[in-house]
CSV table of C-alpha atoms and ligand atoms in Angstrom, one decimal:
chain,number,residue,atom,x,y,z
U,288,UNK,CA,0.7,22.7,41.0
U,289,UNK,CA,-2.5,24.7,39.7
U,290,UNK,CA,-4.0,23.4,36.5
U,291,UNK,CA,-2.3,26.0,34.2
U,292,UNK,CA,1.2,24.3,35.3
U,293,UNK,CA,-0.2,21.2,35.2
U,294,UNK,CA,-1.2,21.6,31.9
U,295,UNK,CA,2.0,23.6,30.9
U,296,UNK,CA,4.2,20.2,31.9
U,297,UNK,CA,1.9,17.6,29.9
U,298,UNK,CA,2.0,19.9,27.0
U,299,UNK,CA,6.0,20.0,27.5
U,300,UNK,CA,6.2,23.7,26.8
U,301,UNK,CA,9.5,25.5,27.6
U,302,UNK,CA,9.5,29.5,27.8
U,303,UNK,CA,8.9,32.0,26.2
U,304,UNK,CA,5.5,29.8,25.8
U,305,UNK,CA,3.2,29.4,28.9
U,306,UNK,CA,-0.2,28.0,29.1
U,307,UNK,CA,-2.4,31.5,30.3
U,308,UNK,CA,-5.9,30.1,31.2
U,309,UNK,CA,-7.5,26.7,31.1
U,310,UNK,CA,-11.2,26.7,30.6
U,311,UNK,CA,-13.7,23.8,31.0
U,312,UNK,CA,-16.8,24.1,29.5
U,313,UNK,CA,-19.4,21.3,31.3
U,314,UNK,CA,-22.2,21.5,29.1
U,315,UNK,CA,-20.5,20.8,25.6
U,316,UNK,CA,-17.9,18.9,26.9
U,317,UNK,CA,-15.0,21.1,25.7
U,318,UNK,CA,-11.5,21.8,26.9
U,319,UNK,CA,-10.0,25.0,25.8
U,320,UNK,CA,-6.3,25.6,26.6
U,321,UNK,CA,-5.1,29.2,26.1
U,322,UNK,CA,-1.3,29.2,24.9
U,323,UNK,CA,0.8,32.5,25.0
U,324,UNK,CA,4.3,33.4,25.1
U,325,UNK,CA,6.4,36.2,27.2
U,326,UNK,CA,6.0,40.0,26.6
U,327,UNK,CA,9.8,40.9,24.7
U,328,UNK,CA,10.2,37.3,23.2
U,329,UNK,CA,12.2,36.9,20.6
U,330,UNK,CA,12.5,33.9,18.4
U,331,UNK,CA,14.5,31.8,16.1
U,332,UNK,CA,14.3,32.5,12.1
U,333,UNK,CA,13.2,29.1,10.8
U,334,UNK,CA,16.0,29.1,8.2
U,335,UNK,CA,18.9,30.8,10.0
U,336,UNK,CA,17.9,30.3,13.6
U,337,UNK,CA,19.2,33.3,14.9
U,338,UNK,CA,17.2,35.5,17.6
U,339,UNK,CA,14.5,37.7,15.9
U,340,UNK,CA,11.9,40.3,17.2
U,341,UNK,CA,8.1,39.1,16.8
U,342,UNK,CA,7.0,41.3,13.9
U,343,UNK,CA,2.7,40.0,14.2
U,344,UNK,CA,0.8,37.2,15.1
U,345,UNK,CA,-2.1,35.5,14.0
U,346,UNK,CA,-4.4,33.9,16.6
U,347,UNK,CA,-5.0,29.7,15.5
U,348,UNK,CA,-6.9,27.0,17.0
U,349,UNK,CA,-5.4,23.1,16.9
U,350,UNK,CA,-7.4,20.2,18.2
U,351,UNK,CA,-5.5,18.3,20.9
U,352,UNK,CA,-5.8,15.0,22.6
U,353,UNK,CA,-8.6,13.8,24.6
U,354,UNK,CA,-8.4,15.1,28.1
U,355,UNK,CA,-10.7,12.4,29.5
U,356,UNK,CA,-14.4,12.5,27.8
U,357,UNK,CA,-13.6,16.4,27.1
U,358,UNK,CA,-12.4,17.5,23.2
U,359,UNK,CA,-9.6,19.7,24.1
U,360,UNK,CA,-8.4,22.6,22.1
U,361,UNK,CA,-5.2,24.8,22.0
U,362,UNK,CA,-5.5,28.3,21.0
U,363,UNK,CA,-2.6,30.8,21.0
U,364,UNK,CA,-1.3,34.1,19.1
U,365,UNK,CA,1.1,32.5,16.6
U,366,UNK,CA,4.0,34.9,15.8
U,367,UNK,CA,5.9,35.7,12.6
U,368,UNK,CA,9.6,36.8,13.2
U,369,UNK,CA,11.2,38.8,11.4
U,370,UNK,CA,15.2,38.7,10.1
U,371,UNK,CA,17.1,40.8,8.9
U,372,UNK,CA,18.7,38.4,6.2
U,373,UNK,CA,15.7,36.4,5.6
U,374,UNK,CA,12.3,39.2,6.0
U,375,UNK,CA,9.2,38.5,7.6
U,376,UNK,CA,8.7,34.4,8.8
U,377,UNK,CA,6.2,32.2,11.2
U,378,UNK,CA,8.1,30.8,13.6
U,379,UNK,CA,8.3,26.7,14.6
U,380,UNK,CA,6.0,26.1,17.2
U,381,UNK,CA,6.5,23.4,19.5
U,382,UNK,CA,3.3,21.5,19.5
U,383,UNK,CA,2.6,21.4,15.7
U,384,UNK,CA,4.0,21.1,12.5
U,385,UNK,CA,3.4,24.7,10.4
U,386,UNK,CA,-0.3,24.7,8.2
U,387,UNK,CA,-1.6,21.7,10.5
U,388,UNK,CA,-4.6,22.0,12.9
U,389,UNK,CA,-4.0,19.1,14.8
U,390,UNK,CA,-1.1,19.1,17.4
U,391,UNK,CA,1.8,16.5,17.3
U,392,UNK,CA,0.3,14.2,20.1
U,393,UNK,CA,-3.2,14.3,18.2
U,394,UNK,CA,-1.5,13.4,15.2
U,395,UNK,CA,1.4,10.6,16.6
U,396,UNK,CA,-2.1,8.8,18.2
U,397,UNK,CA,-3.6,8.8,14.3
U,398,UNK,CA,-0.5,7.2,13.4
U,399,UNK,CA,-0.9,4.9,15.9
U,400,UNK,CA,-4.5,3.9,15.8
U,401,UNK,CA,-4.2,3.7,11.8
U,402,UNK,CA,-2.1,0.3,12.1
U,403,UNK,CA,-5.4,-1.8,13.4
U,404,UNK,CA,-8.2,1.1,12.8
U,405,UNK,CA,-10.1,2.4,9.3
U,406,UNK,CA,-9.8,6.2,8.5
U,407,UNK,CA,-13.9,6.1,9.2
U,408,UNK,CA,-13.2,4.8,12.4
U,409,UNK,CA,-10.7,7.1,14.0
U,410,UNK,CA,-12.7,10.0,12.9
U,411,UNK,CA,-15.8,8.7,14.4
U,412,UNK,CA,-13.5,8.1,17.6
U,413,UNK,CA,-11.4,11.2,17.6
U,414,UNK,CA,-14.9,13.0,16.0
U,415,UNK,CA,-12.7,14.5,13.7
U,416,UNK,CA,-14.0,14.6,10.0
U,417,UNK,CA,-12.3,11.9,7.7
U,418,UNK,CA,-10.5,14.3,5.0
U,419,UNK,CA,-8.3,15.4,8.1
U,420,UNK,CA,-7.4,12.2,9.4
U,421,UNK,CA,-6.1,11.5,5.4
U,422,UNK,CA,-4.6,14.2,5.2
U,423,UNK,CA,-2.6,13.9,8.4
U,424,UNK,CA,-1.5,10.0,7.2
U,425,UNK,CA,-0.5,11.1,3.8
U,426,UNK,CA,1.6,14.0,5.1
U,427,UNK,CA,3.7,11.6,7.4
U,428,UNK,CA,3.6,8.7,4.7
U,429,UNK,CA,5.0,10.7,2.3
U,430,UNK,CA,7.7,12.0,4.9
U,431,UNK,CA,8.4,8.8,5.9
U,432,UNK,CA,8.8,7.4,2.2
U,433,UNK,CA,11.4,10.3,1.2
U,434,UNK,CA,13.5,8.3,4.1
U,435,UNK,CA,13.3,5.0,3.0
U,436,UNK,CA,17.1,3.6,2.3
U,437,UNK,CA,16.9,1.8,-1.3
U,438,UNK,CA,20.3,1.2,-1.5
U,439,UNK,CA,20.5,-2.7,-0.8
U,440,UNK,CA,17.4,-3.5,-2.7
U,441,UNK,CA,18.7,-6.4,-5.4
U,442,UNK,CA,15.3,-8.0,-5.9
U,443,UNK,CA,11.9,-6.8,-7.3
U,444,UNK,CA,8.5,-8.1,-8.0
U,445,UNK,CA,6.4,-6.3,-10.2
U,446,UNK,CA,2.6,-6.7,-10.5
U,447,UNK,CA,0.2,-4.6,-11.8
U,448,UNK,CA,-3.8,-4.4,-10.2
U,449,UNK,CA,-7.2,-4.0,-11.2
U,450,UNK,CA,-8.5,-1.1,-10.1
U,451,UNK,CA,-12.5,0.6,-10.8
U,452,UNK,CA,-13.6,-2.9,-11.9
U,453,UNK,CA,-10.7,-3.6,-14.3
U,454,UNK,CA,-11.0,-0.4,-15.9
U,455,UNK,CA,-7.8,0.9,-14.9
U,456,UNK,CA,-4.6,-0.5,-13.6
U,457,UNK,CA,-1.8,0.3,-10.8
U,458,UNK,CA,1.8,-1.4,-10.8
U,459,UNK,CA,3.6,-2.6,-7.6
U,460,UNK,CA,7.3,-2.4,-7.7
U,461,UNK,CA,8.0,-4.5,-4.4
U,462,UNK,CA,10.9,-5.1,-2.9
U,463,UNK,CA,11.2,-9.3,-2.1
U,464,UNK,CA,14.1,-9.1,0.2
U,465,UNK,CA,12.4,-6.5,2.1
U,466,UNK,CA,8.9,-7.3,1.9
U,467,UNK,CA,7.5,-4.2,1.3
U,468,UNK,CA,5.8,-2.2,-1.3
U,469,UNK,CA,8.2,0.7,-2.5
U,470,UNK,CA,6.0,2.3,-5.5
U,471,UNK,CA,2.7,2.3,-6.8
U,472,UNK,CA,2.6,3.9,-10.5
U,473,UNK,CA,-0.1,4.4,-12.3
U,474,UNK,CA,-1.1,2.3,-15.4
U,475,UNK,CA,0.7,-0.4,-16.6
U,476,UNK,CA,3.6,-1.4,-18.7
U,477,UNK,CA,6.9,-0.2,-20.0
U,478,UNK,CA,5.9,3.4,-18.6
U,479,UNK,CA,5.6,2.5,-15.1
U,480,UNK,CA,9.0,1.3,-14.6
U,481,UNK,CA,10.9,4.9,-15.8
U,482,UNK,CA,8.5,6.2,-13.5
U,483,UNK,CA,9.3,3.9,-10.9
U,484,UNK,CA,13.0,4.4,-11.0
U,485,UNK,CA,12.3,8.4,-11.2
U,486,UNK,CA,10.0,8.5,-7.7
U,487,UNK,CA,13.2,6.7,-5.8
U,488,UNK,CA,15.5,10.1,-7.0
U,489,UNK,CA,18.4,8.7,-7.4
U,490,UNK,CA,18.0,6.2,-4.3
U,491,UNK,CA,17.9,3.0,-6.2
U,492,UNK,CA,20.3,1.9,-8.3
U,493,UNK,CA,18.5,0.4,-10.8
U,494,UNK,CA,22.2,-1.4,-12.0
U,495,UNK,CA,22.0,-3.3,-8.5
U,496,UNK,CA,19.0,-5.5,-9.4
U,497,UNK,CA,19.7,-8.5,-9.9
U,498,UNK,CA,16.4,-10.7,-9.9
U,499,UNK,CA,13.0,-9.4,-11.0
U,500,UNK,CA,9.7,-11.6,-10.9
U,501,UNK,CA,7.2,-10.5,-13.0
U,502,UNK,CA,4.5,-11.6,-16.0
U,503,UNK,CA,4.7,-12.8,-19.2
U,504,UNK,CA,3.4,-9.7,-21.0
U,505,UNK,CA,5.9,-8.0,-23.7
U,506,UNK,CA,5.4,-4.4,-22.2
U,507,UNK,CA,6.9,-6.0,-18.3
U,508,UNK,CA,9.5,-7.8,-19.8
U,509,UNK,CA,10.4,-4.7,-22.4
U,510,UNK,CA,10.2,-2.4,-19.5
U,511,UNK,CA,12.4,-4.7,-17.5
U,512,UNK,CA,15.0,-5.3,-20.1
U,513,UNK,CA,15.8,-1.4,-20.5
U,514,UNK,CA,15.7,-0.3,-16.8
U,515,UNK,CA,17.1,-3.2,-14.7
U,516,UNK,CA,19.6,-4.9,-18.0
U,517,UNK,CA,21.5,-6.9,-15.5
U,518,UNK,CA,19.0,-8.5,-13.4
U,519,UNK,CA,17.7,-12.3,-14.4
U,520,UNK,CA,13.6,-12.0,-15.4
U,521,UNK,CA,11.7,-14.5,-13.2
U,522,UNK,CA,8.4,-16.1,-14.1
U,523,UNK,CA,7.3,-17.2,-10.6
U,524,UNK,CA,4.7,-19.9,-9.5
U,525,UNK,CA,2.0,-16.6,-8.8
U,526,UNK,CA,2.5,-14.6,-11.9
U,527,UNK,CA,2.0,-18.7,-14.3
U,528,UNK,CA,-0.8,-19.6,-12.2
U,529,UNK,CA,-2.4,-16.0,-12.8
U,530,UNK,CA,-2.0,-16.6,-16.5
U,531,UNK,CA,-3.6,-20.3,-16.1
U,532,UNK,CA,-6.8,-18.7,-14.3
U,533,UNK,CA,-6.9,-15.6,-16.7
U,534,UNK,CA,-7.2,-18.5,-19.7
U,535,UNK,CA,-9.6,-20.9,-17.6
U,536,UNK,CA,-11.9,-18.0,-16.7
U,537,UNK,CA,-11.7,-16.9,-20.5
U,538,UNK,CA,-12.8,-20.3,-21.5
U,539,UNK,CA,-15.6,-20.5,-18.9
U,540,UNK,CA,-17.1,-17.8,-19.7
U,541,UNK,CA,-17.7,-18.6,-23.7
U,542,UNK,CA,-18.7,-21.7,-22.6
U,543,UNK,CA,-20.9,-20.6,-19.9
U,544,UNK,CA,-23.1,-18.8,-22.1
U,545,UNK,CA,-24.6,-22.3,-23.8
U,546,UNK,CA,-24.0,-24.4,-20.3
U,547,UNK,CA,-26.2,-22.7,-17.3
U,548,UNK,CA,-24.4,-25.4,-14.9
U,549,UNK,CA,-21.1,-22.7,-15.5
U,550,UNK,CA,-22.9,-19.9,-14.1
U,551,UNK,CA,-21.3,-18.6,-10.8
U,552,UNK,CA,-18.6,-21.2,-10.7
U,553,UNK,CA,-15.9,-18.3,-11.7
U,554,UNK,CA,-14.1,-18.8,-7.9
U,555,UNK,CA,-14.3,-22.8,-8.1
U,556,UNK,CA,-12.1,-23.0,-10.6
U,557,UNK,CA,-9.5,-20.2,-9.4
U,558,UNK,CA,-9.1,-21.8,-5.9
U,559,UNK,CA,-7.2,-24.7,-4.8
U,560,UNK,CA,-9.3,-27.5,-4.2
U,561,UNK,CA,-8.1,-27.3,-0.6
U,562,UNK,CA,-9.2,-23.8,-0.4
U,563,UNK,CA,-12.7,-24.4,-0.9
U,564,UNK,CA,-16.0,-24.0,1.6
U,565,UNK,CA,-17.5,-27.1,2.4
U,566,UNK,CA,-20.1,-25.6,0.3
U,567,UNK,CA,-17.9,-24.6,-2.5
U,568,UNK,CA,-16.6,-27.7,-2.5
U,569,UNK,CA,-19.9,-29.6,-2.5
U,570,UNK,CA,-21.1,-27.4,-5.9
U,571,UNK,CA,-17.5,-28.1,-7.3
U,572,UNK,CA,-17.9,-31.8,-7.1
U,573,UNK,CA,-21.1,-31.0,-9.4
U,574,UNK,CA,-18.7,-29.8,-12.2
U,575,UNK,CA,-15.6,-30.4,-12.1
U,576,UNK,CA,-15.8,-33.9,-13.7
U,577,UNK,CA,-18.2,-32.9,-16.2
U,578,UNK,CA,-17.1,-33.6,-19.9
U,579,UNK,CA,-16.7,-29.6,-20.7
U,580,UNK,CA,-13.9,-27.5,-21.9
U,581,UNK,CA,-13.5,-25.9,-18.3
U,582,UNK,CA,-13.0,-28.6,-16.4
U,583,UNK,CA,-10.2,-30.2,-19.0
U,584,UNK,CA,-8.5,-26.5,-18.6
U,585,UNK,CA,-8.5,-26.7,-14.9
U,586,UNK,CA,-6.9,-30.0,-14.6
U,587,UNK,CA,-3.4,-27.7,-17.0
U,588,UNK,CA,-3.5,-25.8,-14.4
U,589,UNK,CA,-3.1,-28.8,-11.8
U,590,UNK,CA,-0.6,-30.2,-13.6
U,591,UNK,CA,1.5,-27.5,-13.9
U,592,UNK,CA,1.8,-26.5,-10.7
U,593,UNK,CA,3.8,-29.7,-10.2
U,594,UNK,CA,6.3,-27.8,-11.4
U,595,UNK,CA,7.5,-25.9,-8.4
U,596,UNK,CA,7.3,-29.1,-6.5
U,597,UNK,CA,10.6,-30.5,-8.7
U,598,UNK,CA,14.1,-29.9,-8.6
U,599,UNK,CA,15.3,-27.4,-11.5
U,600,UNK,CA,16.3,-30.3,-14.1
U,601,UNK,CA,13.2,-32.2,-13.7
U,602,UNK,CA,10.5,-29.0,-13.8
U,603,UNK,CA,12.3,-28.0,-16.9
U,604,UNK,CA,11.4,-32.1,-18.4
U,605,UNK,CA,8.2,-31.4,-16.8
U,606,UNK,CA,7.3,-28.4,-18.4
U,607,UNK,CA,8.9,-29.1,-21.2
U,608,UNK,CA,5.9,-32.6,-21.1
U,609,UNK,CA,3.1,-30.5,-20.1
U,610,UNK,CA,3.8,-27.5,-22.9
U,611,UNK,CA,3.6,-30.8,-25.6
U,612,UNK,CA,0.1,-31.7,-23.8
U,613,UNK,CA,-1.5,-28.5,-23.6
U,614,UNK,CA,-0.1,-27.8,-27.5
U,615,UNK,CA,-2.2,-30.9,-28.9
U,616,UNK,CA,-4.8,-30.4,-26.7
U,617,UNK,CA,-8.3,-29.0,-28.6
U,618,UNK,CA,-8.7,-25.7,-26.4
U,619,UNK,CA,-6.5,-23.4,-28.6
U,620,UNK,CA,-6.7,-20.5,-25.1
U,621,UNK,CA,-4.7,-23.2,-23.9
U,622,UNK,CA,-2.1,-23.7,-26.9
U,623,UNK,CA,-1.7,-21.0,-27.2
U,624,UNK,CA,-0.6,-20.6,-23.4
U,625,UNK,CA,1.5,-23.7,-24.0
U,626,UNK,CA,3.1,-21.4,-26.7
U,627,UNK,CA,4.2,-18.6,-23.9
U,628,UNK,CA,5.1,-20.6,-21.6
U,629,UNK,CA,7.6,-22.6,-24.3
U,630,UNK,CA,8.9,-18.8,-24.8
U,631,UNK,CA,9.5,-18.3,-21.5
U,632,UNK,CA,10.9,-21.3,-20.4
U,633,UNK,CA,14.0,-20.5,-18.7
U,634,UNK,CA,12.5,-17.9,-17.1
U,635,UNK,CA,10.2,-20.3,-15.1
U,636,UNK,CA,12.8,-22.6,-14.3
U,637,UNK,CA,14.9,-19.8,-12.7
U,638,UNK,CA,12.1,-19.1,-10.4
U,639,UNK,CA,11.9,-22.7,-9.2
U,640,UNK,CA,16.0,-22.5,-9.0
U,641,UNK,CA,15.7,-19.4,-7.0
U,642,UNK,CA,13.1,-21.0,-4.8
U,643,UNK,CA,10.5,-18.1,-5.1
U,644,UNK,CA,7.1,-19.5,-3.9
U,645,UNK,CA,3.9,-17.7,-3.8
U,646,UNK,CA,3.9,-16.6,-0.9
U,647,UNK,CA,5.5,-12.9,-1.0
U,648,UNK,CA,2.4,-12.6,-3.4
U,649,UNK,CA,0.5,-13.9,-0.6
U,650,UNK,CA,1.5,-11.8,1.8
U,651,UNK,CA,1.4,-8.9,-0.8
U,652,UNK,CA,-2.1,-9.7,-1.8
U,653,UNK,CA,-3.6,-9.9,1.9
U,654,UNK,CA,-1.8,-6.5,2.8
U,655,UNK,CA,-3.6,-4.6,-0.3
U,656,UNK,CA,-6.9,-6.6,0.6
U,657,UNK,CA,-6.5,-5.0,4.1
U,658,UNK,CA,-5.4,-1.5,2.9
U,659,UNK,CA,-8.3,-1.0,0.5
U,660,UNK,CA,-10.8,-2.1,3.6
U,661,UNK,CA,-8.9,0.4,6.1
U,662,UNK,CA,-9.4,3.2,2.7
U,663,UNK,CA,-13.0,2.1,2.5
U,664,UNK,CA,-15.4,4.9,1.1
U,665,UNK,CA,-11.8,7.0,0.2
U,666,UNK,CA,-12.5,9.8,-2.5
U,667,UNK,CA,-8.7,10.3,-3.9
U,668,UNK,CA,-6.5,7.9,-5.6
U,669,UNK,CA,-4.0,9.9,-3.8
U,670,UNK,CA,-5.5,8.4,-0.7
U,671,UNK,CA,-5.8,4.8,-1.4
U,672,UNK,CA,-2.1,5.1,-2.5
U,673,UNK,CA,-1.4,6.2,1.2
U,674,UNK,CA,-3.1,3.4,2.8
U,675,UNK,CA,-1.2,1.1,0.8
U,676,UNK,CA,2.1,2.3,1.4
U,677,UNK,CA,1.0,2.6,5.5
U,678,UNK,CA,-0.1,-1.2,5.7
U,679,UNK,CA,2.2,-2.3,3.3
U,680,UNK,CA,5.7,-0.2,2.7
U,681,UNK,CA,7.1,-0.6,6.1
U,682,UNK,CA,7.5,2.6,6.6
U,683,UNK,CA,8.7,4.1,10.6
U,684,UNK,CA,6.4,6.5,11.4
U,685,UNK,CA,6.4,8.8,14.6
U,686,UNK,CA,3.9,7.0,16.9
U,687,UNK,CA,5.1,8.8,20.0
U,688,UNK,CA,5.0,12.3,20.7
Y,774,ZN,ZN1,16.9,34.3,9.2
C-alpha cells in the first residue's frame, strides 16, 4: 500500500474520489492531502439524487485531523452538478458537511473534546482559532436540538438567571423527568413561556404538563396559568429558600450601611451552616448571634426549611406557625414574605407532597456553573446559549466519524 492508498482508506473515500498526491512539508510541520475525483464523473443532484454531469468546480481547503505532530489539510476541486429538473448545484461531499472548513472527523473530535475541555482549550490544542470551534458546536447543537423528542415531557421547572451582573435575565424551561435543559429564552416573565412553547414547534404539548415548579412572582405564575392550564403550580424548597435569601440579603444590606461588622458577610448568610469554610464558619460565629435584624432573618429562613422535612399535613400546620411568626415579627421584608408565602400556600405543600427536593436545582445550577466556565471569554449570547444546551440539554451528538 503506498501512502496515497493509505491515506485514501483512513479517509474512507469510495470512487469517483481518490486521494492524488500526499505532501509532507518537514519544516512547518504541515500535511497536505490532495483530493480529486475521476475524469467523466458524474454525481448525485443533492435534492433529486439522480446522475448529473459536473458543470464547474471550485478548488477548497478543510483542516483535518492531526496526522501525528503534523496539521493536516485536505484540498480538492469541489464540483457543482448540474440537473436538468433542479439547475446548477454543489454536490455532497463525503468528508464534510457543505460551507464548513473543517472535515467530519475534525469536527466529531470537537464534539468529543467539548464534554471535559473549554472552547479556549481545544483551539489552543487543535490551533484552530476559537470562533471556529463555536461555530462548529452551535451547528451540531442546534441540529441535535431540532431532534430532541418532547412528547413525554409532563414536568417543568422554570427559573430565570442573572446574567451581565443582574442587568439582564435568561429563563430555563427544564424538563424534571428528564433532567435537562430544553430552552433558554431571553428575559423574563409571562413572554418567555409563549416563546418557549413556540421554539419546541409543535413538539410539546403544552396540554400534557402536568406539574410545573417555579417562583412566586405574578408574571411566572400568569405565564404559567395561560400556557400550561392543566398542570399543578409548585413552589419548591429552591425557588422559597431563593426568596428567603433575596429578603435576608435585602435586609443586610440597609443594615450594613450603619453596622461595618455586615460588610462582606453576603455568602454567610446564604449558605447552610454545614456548607461553610472552616474559615467562613469561624467569621460566621462572629455574627450570627449578634442582636441585629440579619441574624433574626436568617434564623426564618432556618425555620422554614423544616418544612420539607414534614409529612404534607404537618408542613402545612408548620407553615401555617411560621407565616403567624414572621407576620408579627418587626422586620416588615419579612412580613411581608410571610404574606406570599400565606398566598401561596398550597402551592408549597404540593411540592413537599410531590417530594421535589432541591436537588434538580442542584444539579441544574452546577451544570450552568460549568457551562459558563467551558464559554469563558465567549463574545455572543448566541454562544453561551450553546454551551448550555451542550453541558446541560442532553443532547446525542455525533462523536464518531
Ligand atoms: Zn435534481
Amino acid at each position: 500500500m503506498d501512502d496515497k492508498q493509505l491515506f485514501q482508506a483512513t479517509l474512507g473515500l469510495k470512487a469517483p474520489w481518490f486521494v492524488s498526491d500526499v505532501k509532507l512539508n518537514k519544516v512547518e510541520k504541515i500535511l497536505d492531502i490532495f483530493i480529486d475525483f475521476e475524469r467523466g464523473a458524474r454525481f448525485p443532484c443533492p435534492e433529486c439524487q439522480s446522475p448529473c454531469e459536473v458543470h464547474d468546480t471550485n478548488q477548497r481547503t478543510w483542516r483535518h485531523l492531526n496526522f501525528f505532530e503534523y496539521e493536516t489539510f485536505l484540498h480538492a476541486r469541489v464540483p457543482r452538478a448540474s440537473c436538468p429538473e433542479h439547475g446548477v448545484r454543489q454536490v455532497e461531499l463525503p468528508w464534510a458537511r457543505p460551507n464548513s472548513g473543517f472535515t467530519l472527523h475534525i469536527e466529531a473530535m470537537v464534539l468529543a473534546l467539548s464534554d471535559e475541555m473549554s472552547v479556549a482549550g481545544i483551539a489552543g490544542h487543535l490551533n484552530v482559532n476559537e470562533d471556529s470551534i463555536w461555530r462548529i458546536l452551535q451547528y451540531y447543537v442546534n441540529e441535535a436540538r431540532k431532534n430532541v423528542d418532547l412528547s413525554r415531557v409532563d414536568q417543568l421547572a422554570i427559573d430565570e438567571f442573572a446574567v451581565q451582573k443582574g442587568h439582564r435575565y435568561v429563563t430555563f424551561f427544564y424538563d424534571l423527568r428528564g433532567r435537562r435543559v430544553i430552552h433558554i429564552a431571553e428575559g423574563k416573565g409571562k413572554e418567555s413561556f409563549t416563546s418557549f412553547v413556540q421554539a419546541t414547534e409543535g413538539r410539546l404539548d403544552p396540554s400534557k404538563i402536568k406539574l410545573v415548579c417555579l417562583d412566586m412572582q405574578p408574571s411566572f405564575i400568569g405565564g404559567c396559568r395561560e400556557t400550561f392550564p392543566a398542570a399543578v403550580m409548585v413552589f419548591d424548597h429552591f425557588h422559597v429558600i431563593k426568596l428567603l435569601n433575596d429578603t435576608i440579603n435585602r435586609i443586610r444590606l440597609e443594615e450594613a450601611r450603619e453596622n461595618g461588622e455586615l460588610k462582606e458577610t453576603k455568602f454567610l448568610w446564604l449558605k447552610n451552616p454545614e456548607n461553610l469554610t472552616e474559615k467562613q464558619e469561624r467569621n460566621f460565629q462572629r455574627v450570627k448571634d449578634l442582636d441585629i435584624k440579619t441574624a433574626k432573618a436568617y434564623q426564618f429562613k432556618l425555620a422554614i426549611q423544616r418544612t420539607w422535612e414534614l409529612p404534607p399535613q404537618a408542613a402545612r400546620r408548620y407553615l401555617q406557625k411560621w407565616i403567624a411568626w414572621a407576620e408579627r415579627c418587626n422586620l416588615p421584608e419579612m412580613a411581608k414574605l410571610a404574606k406570599s408565602v400565606r398566598n401561596h400556600l398550597d402551592g408549597i405543600v404540593e411540592s413537599v407532597r410531590q417530594r421535589i427536593t432541591s436537588g434538580y436545582a442542584e444539579g441544574l445550577n452546577n451544570k450552568i456553573r460549568t457551562a459558563f466556565r467551558r464559554a469563558y471569554g465567549f463574545k455572543a449570547k448566541e454562544y453561551r446559549d450553546t454551551m448550555i444546551y451542550l453541558v446541560a440539554g442532553g443532547l446525542s451528538l455525533p462523536t464518531q466519524c
